[in-house]
Coordinates of C-alpha atoms and ligand atoms in Angstrom, one line a residue:
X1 CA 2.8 62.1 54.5
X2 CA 5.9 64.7 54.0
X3 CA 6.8 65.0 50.7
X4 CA 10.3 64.4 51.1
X5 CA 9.1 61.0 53.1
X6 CA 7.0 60.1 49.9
X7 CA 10.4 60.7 47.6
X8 CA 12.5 58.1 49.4
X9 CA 9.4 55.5 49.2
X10 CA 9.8 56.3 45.2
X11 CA 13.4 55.4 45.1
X12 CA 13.0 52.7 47.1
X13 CA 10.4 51.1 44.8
X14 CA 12.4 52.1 42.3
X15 CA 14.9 49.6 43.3
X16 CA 13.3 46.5 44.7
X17 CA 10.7 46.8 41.3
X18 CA 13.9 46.9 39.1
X19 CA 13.5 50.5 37.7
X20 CA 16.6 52.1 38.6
X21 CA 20.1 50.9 40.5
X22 CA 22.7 52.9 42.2
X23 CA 25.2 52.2 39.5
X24 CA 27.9 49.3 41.0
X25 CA 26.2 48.7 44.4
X26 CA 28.1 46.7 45.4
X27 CA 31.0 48.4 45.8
X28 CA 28.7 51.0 47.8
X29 CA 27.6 52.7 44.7
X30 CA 29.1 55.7 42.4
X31 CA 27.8 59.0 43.6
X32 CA 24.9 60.5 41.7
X33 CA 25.1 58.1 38.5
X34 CA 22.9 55.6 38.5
X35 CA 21.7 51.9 36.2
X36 CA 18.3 51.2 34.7
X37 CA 16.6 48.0 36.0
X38 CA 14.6 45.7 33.3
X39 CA 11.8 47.6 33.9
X40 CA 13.0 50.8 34.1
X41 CA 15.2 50.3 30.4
X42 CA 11.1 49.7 28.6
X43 CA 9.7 52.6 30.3
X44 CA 13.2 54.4 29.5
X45 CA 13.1 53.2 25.9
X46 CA 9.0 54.2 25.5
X47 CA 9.8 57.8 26.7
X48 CA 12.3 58.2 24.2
X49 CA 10.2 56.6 21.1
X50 CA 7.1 59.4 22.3
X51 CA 9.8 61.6 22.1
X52 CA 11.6 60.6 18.9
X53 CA 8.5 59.8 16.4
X54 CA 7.2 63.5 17.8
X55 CA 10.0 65.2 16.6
X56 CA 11.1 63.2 13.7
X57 CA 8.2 60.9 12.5
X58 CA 5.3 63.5 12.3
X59 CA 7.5 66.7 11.5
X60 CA 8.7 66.0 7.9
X61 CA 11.4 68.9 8.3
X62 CA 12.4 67.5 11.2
X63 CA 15.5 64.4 11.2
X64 CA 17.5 62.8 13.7
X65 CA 21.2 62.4 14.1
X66 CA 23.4 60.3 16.5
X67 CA 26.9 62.2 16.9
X68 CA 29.8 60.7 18.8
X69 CA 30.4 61.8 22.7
X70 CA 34.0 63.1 21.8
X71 CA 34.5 66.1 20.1
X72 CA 37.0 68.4 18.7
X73 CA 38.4 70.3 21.9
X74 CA 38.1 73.7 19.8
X75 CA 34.1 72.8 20.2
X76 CA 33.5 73.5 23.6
X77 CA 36.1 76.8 23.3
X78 CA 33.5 77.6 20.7
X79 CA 30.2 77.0 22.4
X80 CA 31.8 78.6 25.5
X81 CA 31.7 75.9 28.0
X82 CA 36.0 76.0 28.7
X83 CA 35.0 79.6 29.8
X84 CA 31.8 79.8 31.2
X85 CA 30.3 76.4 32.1
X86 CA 31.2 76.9 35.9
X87 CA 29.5 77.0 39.1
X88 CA 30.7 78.7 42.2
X89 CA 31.4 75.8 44.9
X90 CA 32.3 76.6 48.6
X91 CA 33.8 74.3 51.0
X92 CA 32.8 74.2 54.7
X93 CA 36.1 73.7 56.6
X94 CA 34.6 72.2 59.6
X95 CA 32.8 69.5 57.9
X96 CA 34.9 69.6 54.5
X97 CA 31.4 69.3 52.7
X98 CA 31.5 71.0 49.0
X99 CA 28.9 73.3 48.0
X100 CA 26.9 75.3 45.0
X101 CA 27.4 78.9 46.7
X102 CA 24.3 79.7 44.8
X103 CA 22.1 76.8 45.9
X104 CA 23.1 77.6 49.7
X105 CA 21.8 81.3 49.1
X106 CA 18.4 79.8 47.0
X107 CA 17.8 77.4 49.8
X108 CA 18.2 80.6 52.1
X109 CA 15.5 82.1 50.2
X110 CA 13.0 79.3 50.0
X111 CA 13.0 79.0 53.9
X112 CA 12.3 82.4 54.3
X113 CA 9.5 82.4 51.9
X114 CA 8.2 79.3 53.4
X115 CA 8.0 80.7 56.5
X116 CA 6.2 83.9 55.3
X117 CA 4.0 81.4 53.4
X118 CA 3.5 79.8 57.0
X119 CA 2.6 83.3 58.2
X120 CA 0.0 84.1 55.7
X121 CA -1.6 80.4 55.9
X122 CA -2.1 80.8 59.8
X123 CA -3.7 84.2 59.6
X124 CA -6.0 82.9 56.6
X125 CA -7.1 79.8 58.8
X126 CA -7.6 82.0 61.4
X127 CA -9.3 85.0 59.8
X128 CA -11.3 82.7 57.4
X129 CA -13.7 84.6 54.8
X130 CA -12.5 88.1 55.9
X131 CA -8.8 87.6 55.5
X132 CA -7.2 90.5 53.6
X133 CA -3.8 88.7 52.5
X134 CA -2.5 91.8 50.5
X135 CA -3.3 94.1 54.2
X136 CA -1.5 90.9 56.5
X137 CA 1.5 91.2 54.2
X138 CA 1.6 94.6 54.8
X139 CA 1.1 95.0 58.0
X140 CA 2.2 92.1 60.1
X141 CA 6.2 92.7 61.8
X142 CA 7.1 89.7 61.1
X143 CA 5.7 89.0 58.1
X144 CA 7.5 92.0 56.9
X145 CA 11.1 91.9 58.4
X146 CA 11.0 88.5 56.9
X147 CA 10.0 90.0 53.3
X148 CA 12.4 93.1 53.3
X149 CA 15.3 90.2 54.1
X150 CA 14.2 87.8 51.1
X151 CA 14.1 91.3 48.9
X152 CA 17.6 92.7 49.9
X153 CA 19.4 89.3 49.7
X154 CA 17.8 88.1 46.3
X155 CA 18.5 91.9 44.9
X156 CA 22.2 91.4 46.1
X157 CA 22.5 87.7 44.4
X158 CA 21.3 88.2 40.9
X159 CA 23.8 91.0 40.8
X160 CA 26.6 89.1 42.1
X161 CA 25.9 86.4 39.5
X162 CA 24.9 88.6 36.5
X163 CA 29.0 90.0 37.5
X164 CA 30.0 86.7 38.1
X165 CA 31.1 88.5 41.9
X166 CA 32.2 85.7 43.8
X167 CA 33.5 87.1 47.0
X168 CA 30.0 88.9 47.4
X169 CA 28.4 85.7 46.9
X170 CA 30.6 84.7 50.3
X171 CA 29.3 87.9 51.4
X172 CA 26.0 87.4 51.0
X173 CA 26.4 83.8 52.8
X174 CA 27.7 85.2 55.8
X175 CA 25.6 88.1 56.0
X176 CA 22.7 85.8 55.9
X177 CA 24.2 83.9 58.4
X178 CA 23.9 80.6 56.6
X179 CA 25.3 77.7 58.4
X180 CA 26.4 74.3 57.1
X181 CA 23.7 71.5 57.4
X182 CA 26.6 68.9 58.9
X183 CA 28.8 71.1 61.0
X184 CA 26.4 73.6 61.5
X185 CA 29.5 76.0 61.6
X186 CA 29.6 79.2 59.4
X187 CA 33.4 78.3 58.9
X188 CA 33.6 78.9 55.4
X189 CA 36.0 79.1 52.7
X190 CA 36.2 81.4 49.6
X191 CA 33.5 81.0 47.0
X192 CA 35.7 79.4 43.7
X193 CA 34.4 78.6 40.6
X194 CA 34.1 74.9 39.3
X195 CA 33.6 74.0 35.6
X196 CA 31.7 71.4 35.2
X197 CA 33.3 69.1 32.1
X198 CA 34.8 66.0 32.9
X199 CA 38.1 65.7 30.8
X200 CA 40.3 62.7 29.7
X201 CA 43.4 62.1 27.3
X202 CA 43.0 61.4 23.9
X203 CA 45.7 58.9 22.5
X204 CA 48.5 57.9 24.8
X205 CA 50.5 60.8 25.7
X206 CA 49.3 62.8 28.4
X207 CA 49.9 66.8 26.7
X208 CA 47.4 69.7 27.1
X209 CA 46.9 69.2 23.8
X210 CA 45.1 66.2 24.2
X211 CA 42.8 66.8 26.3
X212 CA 39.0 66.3 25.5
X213 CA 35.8 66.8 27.0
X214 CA 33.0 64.5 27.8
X215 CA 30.4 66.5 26.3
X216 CA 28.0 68.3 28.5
X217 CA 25.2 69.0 26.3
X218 CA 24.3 67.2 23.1
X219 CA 23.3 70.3 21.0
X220 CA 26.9 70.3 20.0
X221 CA 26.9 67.4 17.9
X222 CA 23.9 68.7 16.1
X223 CA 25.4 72.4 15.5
X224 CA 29.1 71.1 14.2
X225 CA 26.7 68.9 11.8
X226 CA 24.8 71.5 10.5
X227 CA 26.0 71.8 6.8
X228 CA 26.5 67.9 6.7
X229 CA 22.5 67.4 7.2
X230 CA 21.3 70.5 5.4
X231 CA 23.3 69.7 2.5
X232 CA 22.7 66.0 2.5
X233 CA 19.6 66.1 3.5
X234 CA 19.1 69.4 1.0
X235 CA 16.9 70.9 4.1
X236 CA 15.4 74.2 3.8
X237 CA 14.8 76.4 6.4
X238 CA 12.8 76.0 9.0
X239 CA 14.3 72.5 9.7
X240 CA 15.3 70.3 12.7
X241 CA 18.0 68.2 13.9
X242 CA 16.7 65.9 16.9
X243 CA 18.9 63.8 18.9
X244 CA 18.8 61.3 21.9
X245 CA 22.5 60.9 23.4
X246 CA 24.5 60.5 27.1
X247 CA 26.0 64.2 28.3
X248 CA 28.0 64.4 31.5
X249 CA 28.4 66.9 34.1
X250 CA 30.8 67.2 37.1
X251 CA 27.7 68.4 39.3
X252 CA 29.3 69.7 42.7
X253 CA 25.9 68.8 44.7
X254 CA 24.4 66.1 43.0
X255 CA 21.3 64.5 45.1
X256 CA 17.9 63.9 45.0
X257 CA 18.1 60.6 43.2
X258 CA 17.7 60.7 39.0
X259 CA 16.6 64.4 39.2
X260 CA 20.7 65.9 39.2
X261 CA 23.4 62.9 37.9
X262 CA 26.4 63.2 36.9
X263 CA 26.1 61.0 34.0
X264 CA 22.8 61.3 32.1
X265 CA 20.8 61.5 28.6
X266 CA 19.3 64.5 26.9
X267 CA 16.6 64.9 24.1
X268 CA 17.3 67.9 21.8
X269 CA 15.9 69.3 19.2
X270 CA 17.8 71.9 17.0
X271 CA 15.2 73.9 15.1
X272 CA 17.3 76.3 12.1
X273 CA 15.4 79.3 11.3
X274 CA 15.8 82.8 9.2
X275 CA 17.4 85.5 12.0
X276 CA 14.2 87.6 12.7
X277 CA 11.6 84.8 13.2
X278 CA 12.9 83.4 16.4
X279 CA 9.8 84.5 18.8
X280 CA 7.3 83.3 16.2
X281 CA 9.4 79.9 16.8
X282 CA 10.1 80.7 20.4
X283 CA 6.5 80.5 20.8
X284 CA 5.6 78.1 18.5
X285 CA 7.8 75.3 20.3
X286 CA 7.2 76.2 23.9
X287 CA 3.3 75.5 23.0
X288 CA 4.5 72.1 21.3
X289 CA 6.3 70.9 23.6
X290 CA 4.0 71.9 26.7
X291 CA 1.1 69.8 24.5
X292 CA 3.6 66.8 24.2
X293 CA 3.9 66.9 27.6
X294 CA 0.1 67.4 28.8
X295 CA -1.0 64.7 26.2
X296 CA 0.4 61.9 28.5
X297 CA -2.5 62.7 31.1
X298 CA -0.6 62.9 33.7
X299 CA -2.7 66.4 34.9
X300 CA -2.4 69.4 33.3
X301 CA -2.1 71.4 36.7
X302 CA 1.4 69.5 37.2
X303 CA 3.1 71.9 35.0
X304 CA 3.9 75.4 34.1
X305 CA 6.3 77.4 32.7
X306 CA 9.4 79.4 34.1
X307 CA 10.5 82.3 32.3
X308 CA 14.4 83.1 33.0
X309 CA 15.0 86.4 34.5
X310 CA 18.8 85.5 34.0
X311 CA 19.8 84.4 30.3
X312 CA 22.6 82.3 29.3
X313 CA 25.3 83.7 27.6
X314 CA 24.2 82.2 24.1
X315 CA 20.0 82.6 24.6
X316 CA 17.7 85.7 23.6
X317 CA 14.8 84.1 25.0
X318 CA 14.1 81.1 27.4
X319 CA 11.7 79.4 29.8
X320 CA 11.9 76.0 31.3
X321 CA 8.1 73.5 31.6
X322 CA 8.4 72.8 35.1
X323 CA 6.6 69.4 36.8
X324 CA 5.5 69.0 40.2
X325 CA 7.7 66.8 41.1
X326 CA 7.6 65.5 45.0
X327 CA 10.3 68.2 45.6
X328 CA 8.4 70.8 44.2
X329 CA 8.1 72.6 40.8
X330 CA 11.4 72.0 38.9
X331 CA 12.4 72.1 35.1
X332 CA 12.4 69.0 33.2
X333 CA 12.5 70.8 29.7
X334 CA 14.4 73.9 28.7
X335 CA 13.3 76.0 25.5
X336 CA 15.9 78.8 24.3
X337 CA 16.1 80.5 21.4
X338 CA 19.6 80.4 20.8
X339 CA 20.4 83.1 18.2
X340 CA 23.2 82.2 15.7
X341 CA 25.4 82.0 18.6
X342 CA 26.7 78.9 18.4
X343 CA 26.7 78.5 14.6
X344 CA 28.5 82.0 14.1
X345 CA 31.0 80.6 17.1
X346 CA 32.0 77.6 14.9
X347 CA 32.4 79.7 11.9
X348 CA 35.2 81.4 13.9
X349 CA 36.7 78.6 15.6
X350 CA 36.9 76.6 12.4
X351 CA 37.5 79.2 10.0
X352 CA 34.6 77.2 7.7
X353 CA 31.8 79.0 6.6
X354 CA 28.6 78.0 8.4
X355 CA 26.0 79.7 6.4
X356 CA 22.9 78.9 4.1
X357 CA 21.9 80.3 1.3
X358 CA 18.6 81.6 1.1
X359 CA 17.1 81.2 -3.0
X360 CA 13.9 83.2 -2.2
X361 CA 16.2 86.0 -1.0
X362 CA 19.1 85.8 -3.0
X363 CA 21.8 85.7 0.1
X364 CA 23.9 83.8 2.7
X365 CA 23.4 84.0 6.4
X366 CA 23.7 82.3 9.4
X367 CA 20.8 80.2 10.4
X368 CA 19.2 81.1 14.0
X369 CA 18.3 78.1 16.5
X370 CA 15.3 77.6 18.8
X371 CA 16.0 74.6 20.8
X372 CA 14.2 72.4 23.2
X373 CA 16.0 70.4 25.6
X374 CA 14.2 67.9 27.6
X375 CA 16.5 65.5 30.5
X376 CA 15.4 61.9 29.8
X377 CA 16.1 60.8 33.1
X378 CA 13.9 63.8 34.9
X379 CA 11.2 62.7 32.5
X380 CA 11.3 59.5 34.1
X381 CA 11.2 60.9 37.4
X382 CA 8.2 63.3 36.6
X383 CA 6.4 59.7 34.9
X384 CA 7.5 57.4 37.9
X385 CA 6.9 59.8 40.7
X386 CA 3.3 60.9 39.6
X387 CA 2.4 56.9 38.9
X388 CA 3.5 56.2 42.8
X389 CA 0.3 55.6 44.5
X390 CA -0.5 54.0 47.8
X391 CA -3.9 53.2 48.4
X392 CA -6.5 51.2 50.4
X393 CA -8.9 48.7 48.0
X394 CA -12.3 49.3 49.4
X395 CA -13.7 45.7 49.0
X396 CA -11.2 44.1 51.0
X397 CA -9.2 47.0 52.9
X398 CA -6.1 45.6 51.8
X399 CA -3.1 48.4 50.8
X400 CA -2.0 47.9 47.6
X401 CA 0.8 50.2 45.9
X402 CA 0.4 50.8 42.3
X403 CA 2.4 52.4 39.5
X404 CA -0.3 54.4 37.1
X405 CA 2.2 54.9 34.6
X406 CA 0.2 56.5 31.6
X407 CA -0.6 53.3 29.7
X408 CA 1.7 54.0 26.4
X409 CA 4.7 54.4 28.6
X410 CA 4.3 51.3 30.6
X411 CA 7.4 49.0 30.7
X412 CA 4.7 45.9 30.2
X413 CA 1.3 46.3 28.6
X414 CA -0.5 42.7 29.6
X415 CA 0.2 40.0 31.9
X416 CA -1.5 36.5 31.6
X417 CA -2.3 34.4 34.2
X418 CA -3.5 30.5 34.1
X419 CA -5.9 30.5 37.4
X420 CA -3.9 27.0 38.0
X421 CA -1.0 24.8 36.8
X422 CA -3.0 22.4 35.6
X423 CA -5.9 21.2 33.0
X424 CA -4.6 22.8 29.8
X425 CA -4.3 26.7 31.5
X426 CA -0.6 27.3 31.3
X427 CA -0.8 26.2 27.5
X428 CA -3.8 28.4 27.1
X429 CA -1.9 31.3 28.7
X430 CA 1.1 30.9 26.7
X431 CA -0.4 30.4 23.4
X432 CA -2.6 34.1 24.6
X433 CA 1.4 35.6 24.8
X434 CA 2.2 34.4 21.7
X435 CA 0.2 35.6 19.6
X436 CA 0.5 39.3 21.0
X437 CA 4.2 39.1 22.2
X438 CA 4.8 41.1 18.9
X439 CA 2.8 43.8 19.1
X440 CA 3.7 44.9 23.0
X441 CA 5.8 43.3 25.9
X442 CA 3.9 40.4 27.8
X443 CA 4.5 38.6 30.9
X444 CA 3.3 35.1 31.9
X445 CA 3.1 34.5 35.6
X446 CA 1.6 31.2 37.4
X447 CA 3.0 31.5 40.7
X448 CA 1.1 32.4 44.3
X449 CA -3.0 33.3 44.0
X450 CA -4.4 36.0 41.2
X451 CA -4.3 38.8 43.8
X452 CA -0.7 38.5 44.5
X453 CA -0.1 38.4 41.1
X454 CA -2.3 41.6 40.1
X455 CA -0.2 43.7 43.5
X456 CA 3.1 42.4 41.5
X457 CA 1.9 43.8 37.9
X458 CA 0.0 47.1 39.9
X459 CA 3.7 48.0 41.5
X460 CA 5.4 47.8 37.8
X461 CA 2.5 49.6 36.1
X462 CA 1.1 47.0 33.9
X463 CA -2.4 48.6 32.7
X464 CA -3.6 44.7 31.7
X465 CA -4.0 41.5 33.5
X466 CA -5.5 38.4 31.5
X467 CA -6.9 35.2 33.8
X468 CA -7.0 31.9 32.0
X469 CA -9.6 30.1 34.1
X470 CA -11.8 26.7 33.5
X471 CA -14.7 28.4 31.8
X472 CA -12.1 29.8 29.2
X473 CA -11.1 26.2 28.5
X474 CA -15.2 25.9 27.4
X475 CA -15.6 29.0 25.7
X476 CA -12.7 30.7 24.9
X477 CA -12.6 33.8 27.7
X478 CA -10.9 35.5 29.6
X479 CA -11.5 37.9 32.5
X480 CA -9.4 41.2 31.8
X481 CA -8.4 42.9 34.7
X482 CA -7.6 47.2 34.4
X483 CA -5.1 48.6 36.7
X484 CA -6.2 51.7 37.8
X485 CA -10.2 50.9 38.7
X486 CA -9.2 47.0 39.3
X487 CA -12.6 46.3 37.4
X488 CA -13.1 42.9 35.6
X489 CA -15.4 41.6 32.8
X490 CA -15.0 38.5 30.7
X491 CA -13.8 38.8 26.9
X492 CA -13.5 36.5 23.9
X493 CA -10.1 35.7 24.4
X494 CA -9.6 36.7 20.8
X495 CA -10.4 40.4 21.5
X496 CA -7.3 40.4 23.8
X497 CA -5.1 41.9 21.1
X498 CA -7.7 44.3 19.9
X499 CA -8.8 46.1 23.4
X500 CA -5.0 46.2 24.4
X501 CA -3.8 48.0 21.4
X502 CA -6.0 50.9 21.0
X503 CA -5.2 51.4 25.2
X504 CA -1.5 51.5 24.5
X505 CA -0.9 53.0 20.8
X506 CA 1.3 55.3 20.2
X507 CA -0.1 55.9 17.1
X508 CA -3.0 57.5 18.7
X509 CA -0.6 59.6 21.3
X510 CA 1.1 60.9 18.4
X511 CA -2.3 61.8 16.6
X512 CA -3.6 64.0 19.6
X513 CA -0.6 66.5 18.9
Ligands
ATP1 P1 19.7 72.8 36.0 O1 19.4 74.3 36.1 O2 18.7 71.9 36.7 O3 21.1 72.4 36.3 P2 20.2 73.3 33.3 O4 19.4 74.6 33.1 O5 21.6 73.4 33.5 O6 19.5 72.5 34.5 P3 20.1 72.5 30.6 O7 21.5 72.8 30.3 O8 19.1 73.5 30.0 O9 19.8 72.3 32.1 O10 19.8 71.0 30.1 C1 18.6 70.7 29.5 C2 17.9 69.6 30.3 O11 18.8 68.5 30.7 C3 17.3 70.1 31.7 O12 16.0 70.6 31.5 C4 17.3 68.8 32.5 O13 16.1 68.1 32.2 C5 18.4 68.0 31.9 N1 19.6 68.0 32.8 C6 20.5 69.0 33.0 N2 21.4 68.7 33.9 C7 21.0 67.4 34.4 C8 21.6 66.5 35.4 N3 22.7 66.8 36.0 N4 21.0 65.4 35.6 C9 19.8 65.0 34.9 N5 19.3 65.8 34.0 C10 19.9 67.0 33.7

């Protein structure tokens, strides 16, 4: 099945399992910002406590912070986002679609080097064992017509956006010959730039002076904070500041479901270090936080790292950890080592002194910052979209879909089943969820036969099923039921707790960093 056919079949489940909403649906839905289901808050929630006790439980240098979503307006003149948080937008005036100039051009690029790929595939099919890719690139026209025109456009583009040269961004589109995917017309208009802030008023009078920003990072918070937590706190360097929060951002082309919205929630860590260790700590993190991700299970092959060839204005250094996500390799965590950019910025803007003083060495400075900054909401794409699985069951050739959602994460850890409604089961059942509804999130179910109940708990993930049957009523077991291998065995009904907890601790997650 087509990849992009296997993303719509994700956000479809999405929906009719309660995971994720088009935010008010039914007034036809707000464009690219979206509501979590019941099912989709717990897996929401467990992401963010893998994320949290990571950074702040087992790191003793490392504490969290919850700043507010207004800020100062002098905050985003200082981190440079009035100035420079834009992207170029062009309109087609044919179909009056909006769109990222630079995303057209990338798109460009991609279907070129697919078709090259195409090339090169077809040859080594055909060739077999004696296929000399490195010769067929070489040599083949078209092959190589099709390579000089992905080298002399992507040449021309990262020039034009290292100068920040719009018109020869439009230049670059026509010369390419790119054509709008509604009108199909190469009608286009200039190439502007869009910053991405949302603003509002502050207060009731509408003045410039009042205008504030939805923030559009959350690193912010943690940088204006700085002195507050390092004094309180009487941190020494290396410390962090981790947060979880809502940012917000104007995107101009915001599909492909939870992956680009226009409201959504970041994880960052701030991590303050002395200026001159920052690719020790550059390192160090991007290992962390590559482990974090890898210790999930979810396939170590389904990630890599992307090393910018273009930095942002504030970084020295930065990659992203990409996931292969049914739309290919994207980020889903950026690290950046962020110099004291942004801490020297708010030393200006604010006129206060940002610095810490350093006993060993007897002097002030201002701290530098490695940061990682992992989207929530792609994290529960990358978890949801590599748990989507449609597959035949061998005994009975049925289809079932199931969610293998890495069993720590999963929104509920056991359902419990009476076999029937009658003889003593449902009591049974319900005494089994009370006892363990307070160590993880249980579900009691008595409607339609065990195997429609198991396809109902596979499609939300839940890694345990319990049966309550007539031989538990004599000696006190269960059958337990796994999601993934569908396997059964009977248990003392008292084990229940035990067997599930070691399966779903966090504790142990945390231990294997
Ligand atoms: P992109 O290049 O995809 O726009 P970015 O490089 O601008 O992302 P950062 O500013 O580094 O992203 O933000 C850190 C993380 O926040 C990203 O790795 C991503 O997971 C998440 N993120 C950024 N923008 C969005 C968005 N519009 N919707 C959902 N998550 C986002």
């Amino acid at each position: 099945m087509a990849q992009e056919d296997i993303f719509k079949k994700i956000i479809a489940h999405c929906k009719e399992y309660g995971f994720i909403f088009q935010s008010s649906e039914i007034y036809d839905g707000l464009s690219a910002v979206y509501d979590y289901g019941q099912n989709g808050t717990e897996l929401k929630n467990n992401i963010k406590q893998y994320w949290w006790d990571a950074m702040t439980k087992i790191n003793e240098n490392i504490v969290g912070l919850d700043a507010a979503i207004f800020m100062h307006p002098k905050t985003w003149e200082a981190s440079g986002h009035v100035s420079a948080f834009n992207d170029p937008l062009i309109d087609n005036k044919d179909s009056k679609k909006r769109y990222r100039a630079d995303v057209l051009i990338e798109e460009y690029l991609e279907k070129l080097e697919a078709k090259i790929q195409k090339e090169v595939d077809k040859a080594s099919q055909h060739f077999g064992k004696n296929f000399d890719e490195q010769k067929f690139r070489t040599t083949n026209q078209r092959v190589i017509a099709n390579q000089s025109k992905v080298d002399e456009i992507k040449a021309r583009f990262i020039q034009a956006l290292e100068k920040n040269n719009l018109p020869e961004l439009k230049k670059i589109i026509e010369d390419a010959e790119i054509v709008c995917p509604v009108s199909g017309s190469k009608n286009w208009t200039d190439v502007r730039q869009f910053n991405l802030m949302f603003s509002t008023q502050l207060g009731s009078v509408t003045e410039e002076t009042n205008t504030i920003y939805l923030r559009p990072e959350t690193a912010q918070g943690i940088f204006v904070n700085y002195l507050n937590v390092q004094k309180t706190g009487r941190m020494k360097l290396p410390f962090g500041i981790a947060q979880i929060g809502k940012a917000f951002r104007n995107e101009i082309v915001a599909r492909q479901f939870i992956f680009r919205m226009r409201e959504f929630e970041q994880m960052e860590m701030q991590y303050f270090i002395k200026p001159g260790t920052e690719m020790e700590w550059y390192n160090y993190w991007k290992e962390k936080r590559m482990k974090w991700h890898k210790a999930l299970g979810m396939g170590d092959e389904k990630y890599r790292f992307h090393d910018h060839d273009k930095l942002a204005h504030y970084a020295n250094a930065a990659a992203d950890i990409e996931f292969q996500f049914p739309i290919g390799f994207r980020e889903v965590e950026g690290i950046h080592s962020r110099t004291d950019f942004d801490l020297g910025n708010h030393e200006k803007y604010s006129g206060k002194k940002i610095q810490y003083f350093d006993t060993e060495e007897n002097r002030n400075f201002v701290p530098y910052v490695v940061e990682t900054s992992i989207g929530l909401d792609r994290m529960f794409l990358s978890v949801v979209s590599n748990a989507y699985t449609e597959e035949t069951v061998e005994s009975t050739g049925e289809q079932r879909i199931v969610m293998r959602i890495p069993e720590v994460l999963a929104p509920t850890k056991l359902a419990v089943f009476p076999l029937t409604k009658k003889d003593g089961m449902p009591e049974k059942a319900r005494k089994i969820i009370d006892e363990l509804k307070f160590d993880f999130n249980c579900q009691y179910e008595e409607k339609d036969t065990i195997g429609r109940r198991y396809r109902r708990q596979d499609a939300i993930g839940t890694p345990f099923c319990i049966t309550v049957d007539h031989q538990t009523l004599k000696d006190d077991t269960v059958t337990i039921r796994h999601r993934d291998t569908m396997e059964q065995e009977r248990i003392p009904a008292n084990e229940v707790g035990k067997i599930i907890t070691e399966k779903v601790s966090m504790k142990n997650l945390l231990k294997s960093l």
